[in-house]
XYZ file of C-alpha atoms in Angstrom:
272
model
C 12.513 -4.061 -25.979
C 11.637 -0.367 -25.870
C 7.941 -1.224 -26.167
C 8.201 -3.745 -23.325
C 10.032 -1.244 -21.125
C 7.381 1.375 -21.895
C 4.589 -1.038 -20.951
C 6.432 -1.981 -17.763
C 6.875 1.687 -16.847
C 3.174 2.343 -17.503
C 2.383 -0.647 -15.273
C 4.494 0.819 -12.454
C 3.796 4.523 -12.930
C 0.106 3.789 -13.509
C -0.068 2.243 -10.014
C -1.139 -1.184 -11.267
C 1.655 -2.853 -9.331
C 0.747 -1.193 -6.030
C -2.914 -2.024 -6.710
C -1.909 -5.662 -7.203
C -0.167 -5.558 -3.828
C -3.369 -4.303 -2.175
C -5.330 -7.015 -3.996
C -2.929 -9.640 -2.611
C -3.334 -8.314 0.927
C -7.116 -8.626 0.570
C -6.590 -12.263 -0.452
C -4.296 -12.682 2.562
C -7.161 -11.551 4.808
C -9.480 -14.022 3.096
C -6.979 -16.797 3.734
C -6.291 -15.894 7.350
C -9.957 -15.618 8.314
C -11.213 -18.404 6.025
C -13.383 -16.032 4.007
C -14.718 -16.888 0.538
C -13.326 -14.987 -2.426
C -15.355 -11.801 -2.821
C -14.979 -10.417 -6.361
C -16.657 -7.034 -5.698
C -14.431 -6.491 -2.639
C -11.213 -7.577 -4.365
C -12.088 -5.662 -7.531
C -12.962 -2.525 -5.585
C -9.691 -2.707 -3.643
C -7.638 -3.095 -6.841
C -9.409 -0.495 -8.965
C -9.942 1.947 -6.106
C -6.261 1.804 -5.189
C -5.139 2.268 -8.774
C -7.363 5.311 -9.263
C -6.533 6.821 -5.852
C -2.781 6.548 -6.293
C -2.894 7.966 -9.806
C -5.132 10.778 -8.620
C -2.626 11.633 -5.888
C 0.299 11.533 -8.303
C -1.125 13.287 -11.352
C -4.048 15.534 -10.385
C -1.703 18.527 -10.034
C -0.791 18.221 -13.740
C -4.397 19.074 -14.561
C -5.061 21.423 -11.621
C -2.037 23.607 -12.419
C -2.232 23.046 -16.199
C 1.253 21.570 -16.452
C 2.455 19.940 -19.713
C 0.907 16.494 -20.138
C 2.879 13.904 -22.105
C 1.775 10.688 -23.770
C 2.459 8.535 -20.713
C 0.278 10.631 -18.423
C -2.509 10.645 -21.013
C -2.392 6.833 -21.179
C -2.345 6.564 -17.382
C -5.244 9.025 -17.176
C -7.282 6.863 -19.556
C -6.516 3.721 -17.544
C -7.362 5.579 -14.340
C -10.768 6.584 -15.690
C -11.468 2.928 -16.534
C -10.329 1.946 -13.036
C -12.652 4.555 -11.522
C -15.624 3.271 -13.520
C -14.874 -0.310 -12.462
C -14.409 0.767 -8.824
C -17.813 2.494 -8.869
C -19.472 -0.639 -10.286
C -17.831 -2.845 -7.644
C -18.710 -0.279 -4.953
C -22.438 -0.662 -5.595
C -22.083 -4.445 -5.266
C -20.699 -4.128 -1.741
C -22.762 -4.292 1.443
C -24.072 -0.951 2.731
C -21.849 -0.952 5.830
C -18.842 -1.707 3.615
C -19.743 1.196 1.346
C -19.919 3.619 4.280
C -16.586 2.403 5.668
C -14.974 2.549 2.219
C -16.114 6.161 1.792
C -14.408 7.009 5.087
C -11.084 5.455 4.022
C -11.095 6.880 0.509
C -12.287 10.233 1.846
C -9.170 10.301 4.002
C -7.164 9.525 0.861
C -8.777 12.496 -0.914
C -7.917 14.826 1.988
C -4.367 13.523 1.752
C -4.113 15.136 -1.680
C -6.645 17.937 -1.995
C -6.833 20.755 0.598
C -10.137 21.180 2.419
C -10.058 24.922 1.717
C -8.281 26.638 -1.222
C -5.394 28.043 0.849
C -5.170 25.333 3.494
C -2.513 22.578 3.358
C -3.527 19.062 2.406
C -2.767 16.245 4.839
C 0.229 15.185 2.797
C 1.953 18.482 3.548
C 1.396 18.307 7.294
C 4.673 17.183 8.863
C 4.841 13.561 9.906
C 1.287 12.543 8.964
C 1.948 10.919 5.606
C 3.188 7.512 6.742
C 0.420 7.021 9.295
C -2.389 8.025 6.938
C -1.232 5.691 4.171
C -0.594 2.765 6.555
C -3.985 3.281 8.231
C -5.827 3.332 4.882
C -4.020 0.236 3.591
C -4.784 -1.679 6.791
C -8.404 -0.559 6.671
C -9.001 -1.462 3.037
C -7.210 -4.828 3.221
C -8.413 -6.013 6.644
C -11.523 -4.144 7.773
C -13.431 -3.984 4.462
C -13.144 -7.713 3.580
C -14.264 -8.688 7.089
C -17.316 -6.453 7.297
C -18.393 -7.154 3.696
C -18.690 -10.872 4.453
C -20.318 -10.214 7.826
C -17.452 -11.877 9.683
C -17.166 -11.293 13.399
C -14.577 -8.661 14.313
C -12.533 -10.493 16.942
C -9.282 -9.802 18.758
C -7.517 -11.561 15.882
C -8.916 -8.945 13.499
C -7.426 -6.125 15.578
C -4.100 -7.972 15.655
C -4.128 -8.361 11.885
C -5.008 -4.684 11.470
C -2.035 -3.753 13.656
C 0.247 -6.184 11.845
C -0.830 -4.866 8.441
C -0.394 -1.270 9.632
C 3.174 -2.051 10.733
C 4.053 -3.796 7.459
C 2.871 -0.880 5.328
C 4.617 1.589 7.645
C 7.865 -0.375 7.254
C 7.565 -0.399 3.461
C 6.836 3.348 3.365
C 9.971 4.051 5.387
C 12.016 2.186 2.761
C 10.410 4.449 0.144
C 11.308 7.515 2.179
C 14.955 6.441 2.343
C 15.075 6.059 -1.451
C 13.252 9.396 -1.988
C 15.327 11.333 0.563
C 17.039 13.591 -1.978
C 13.823 14.378 -3.860
C 11.372 14.945 -0.996
C 10.585 18.512 -0.024
C 12.291 19.231 3.347
C 8.957 20.661 4.526
C 7.472 17.151 4.435
C 9.587 16.234 7.474
C 9.839 12.567 6.503
C 11.364 10.163 9.005
C 14.791 9.960 7.249
C 14.866 13.767 7.072
C 14.320 13.977 10.828
C 16.408 11.103 12.209
C 18.674 10.187 9.275
C 18.951 7.100 7.078
C 20.811 4.920 9.593
C 18.321 5.516 12.407
C 15.393 5.006 10.009
C 16.805 1.603 9.112
C 17.194 0.764 12.798
C 13.589 1.839 13.403
C 12.404 -0.343 10.519
C 14.254 -3.382 11.835
C 12.794 -2.731 15.291
C 9.245 -2.522 13.869
C 9.684 -5.950 12.280
C 9.857 -7.459 15.783
C 6.258 -6.620 16.854
C 5.094 -7.345 13.307
C 6.333 -10.921 13.705
C 5.361 -11.486 17.327
C 1.776 -10.282 16.837
C 1.264 -13.719 15.271
C 1.812 -15.370 18.673
C -1.062 -13.374 20.194
C -3.694 -14.881 17.899
C -6.362 -17.182 19.300
C -4.879 -20.045 17.298
C -1.217 -19.934 16.296
C -0.489 -21.459 12.880
C 3.096 -22.881 12.819
C 3.252 -22.650 9.028
C 2.275 -18.981 9.128
C 5.127 -18.394 11.572
C 7.528 -19.916 9.048
C 6.108 -17.810 6.222
C 6.307 -14.648 8.311
C 9.930 -15.181 9.318
C 10.847 -15.486 5.621
C 8.928 -12.268 4.965
C 10.675 -10.530 7.871
C 14.109 -11.548 6.581
C 13.278 -10.376 3.038
C 11.922 -7.043 4.304
C 14.943 -6.582 6.582
C 17.282 -7.091 3.614
C 15.385 -4.533 1.530
C 15.734 -2.121 4.455
C 19.447 -2.725 4.992
C 20.313 -2.239 1.309
C 18.090 0.819 0.791
C 19.993 4.016 -0.026
C 19.047 7.314 -1.721
C 21.250 6.192 -4.640
C 19.020 3.234 -5.488
C 16.977 3.174 -8.688
C 13.258 3.925 -8.437
C 12.631 0.323 -9.520
C 14.005 -0.767 -6.145
C 10.874 0.511 -4.446
C 8.326 0.836 -7.247
C 8.736 -2.812 -8.211
C 10.758 -4.817 -5.690
C 9.652 -3.324 -2.369
C 6.040 -3.073 -3.503
C 6.248 -6.760 -4.456
C 6.580 -7.793 -0.790
C 2.795 -8.269 -0.273
C 2.691 -10.289 -3.509
C 5.652 -12.354 -2.278
C 3.863 -12.862 1.064
C 0.726 -14.227 -0.613
C 2.856 -16.425 -2.876
C 4.607 -17.927 0.159
C 1.259 -18.610 1.874
C -0.162 -20.328 -1.209
C 3.015 -22.369 -1.654
C 3.075 -23.515 1.989
C -0.631 -24.323 1.969
C -0.010 -26.844 -0.828
C 2.684 -28.685 1.095
């Protein structure tokens, strides 16, 4: 049991679960726009996300020469493999996709590493964190799959970008509620500014445009409306029951499983 728990923790702490969520959102874009499965794109999204998140979480251990335990060494090894795979997949992408990907992952790098030695990184600039992460997720999971297949960027694509941005923003706010006691007050997270109760109210309010964006599409899919209402209810429940006393597994596994749950619902409904 200890070995299984250790493997599960490595899976979560090594950002494989969040990378799987990004992978599922890429597949959601394929489904919604009737795109063929694109292995280089999906592989790049998964491996690039895994490396990027681990870089953000653990680079300071090496930069500031902090003690490095066995778990971080294992995660570092897996991250190097993910980076190598991401580079291979990157060179299999279309040129325009490569340029766009560099822009998104460059923003991710600025989120962690300061531009100049004594300047703050983007993560430490009050209020920017949630928007940067949501923007990058929406870009990688909507924009990159579309341009790599040469699909036309229509009004529906902008709607899906906005919908994806809102979903990720909502999930991040749940994370910020859970992390309230641990976050540096200088980060000025939303719960730190407006409190837990108002953050929950904001999250529930954001679920309204997330759902109704579906009605603005060129063609409204009734089954997608059903799937999305189930997703909205599930996300609302995760929001309502989020507290700073919750275990880290509440967000690291359950909340980050929402994109996986969304894809599972779509695949299930499509077989009916």
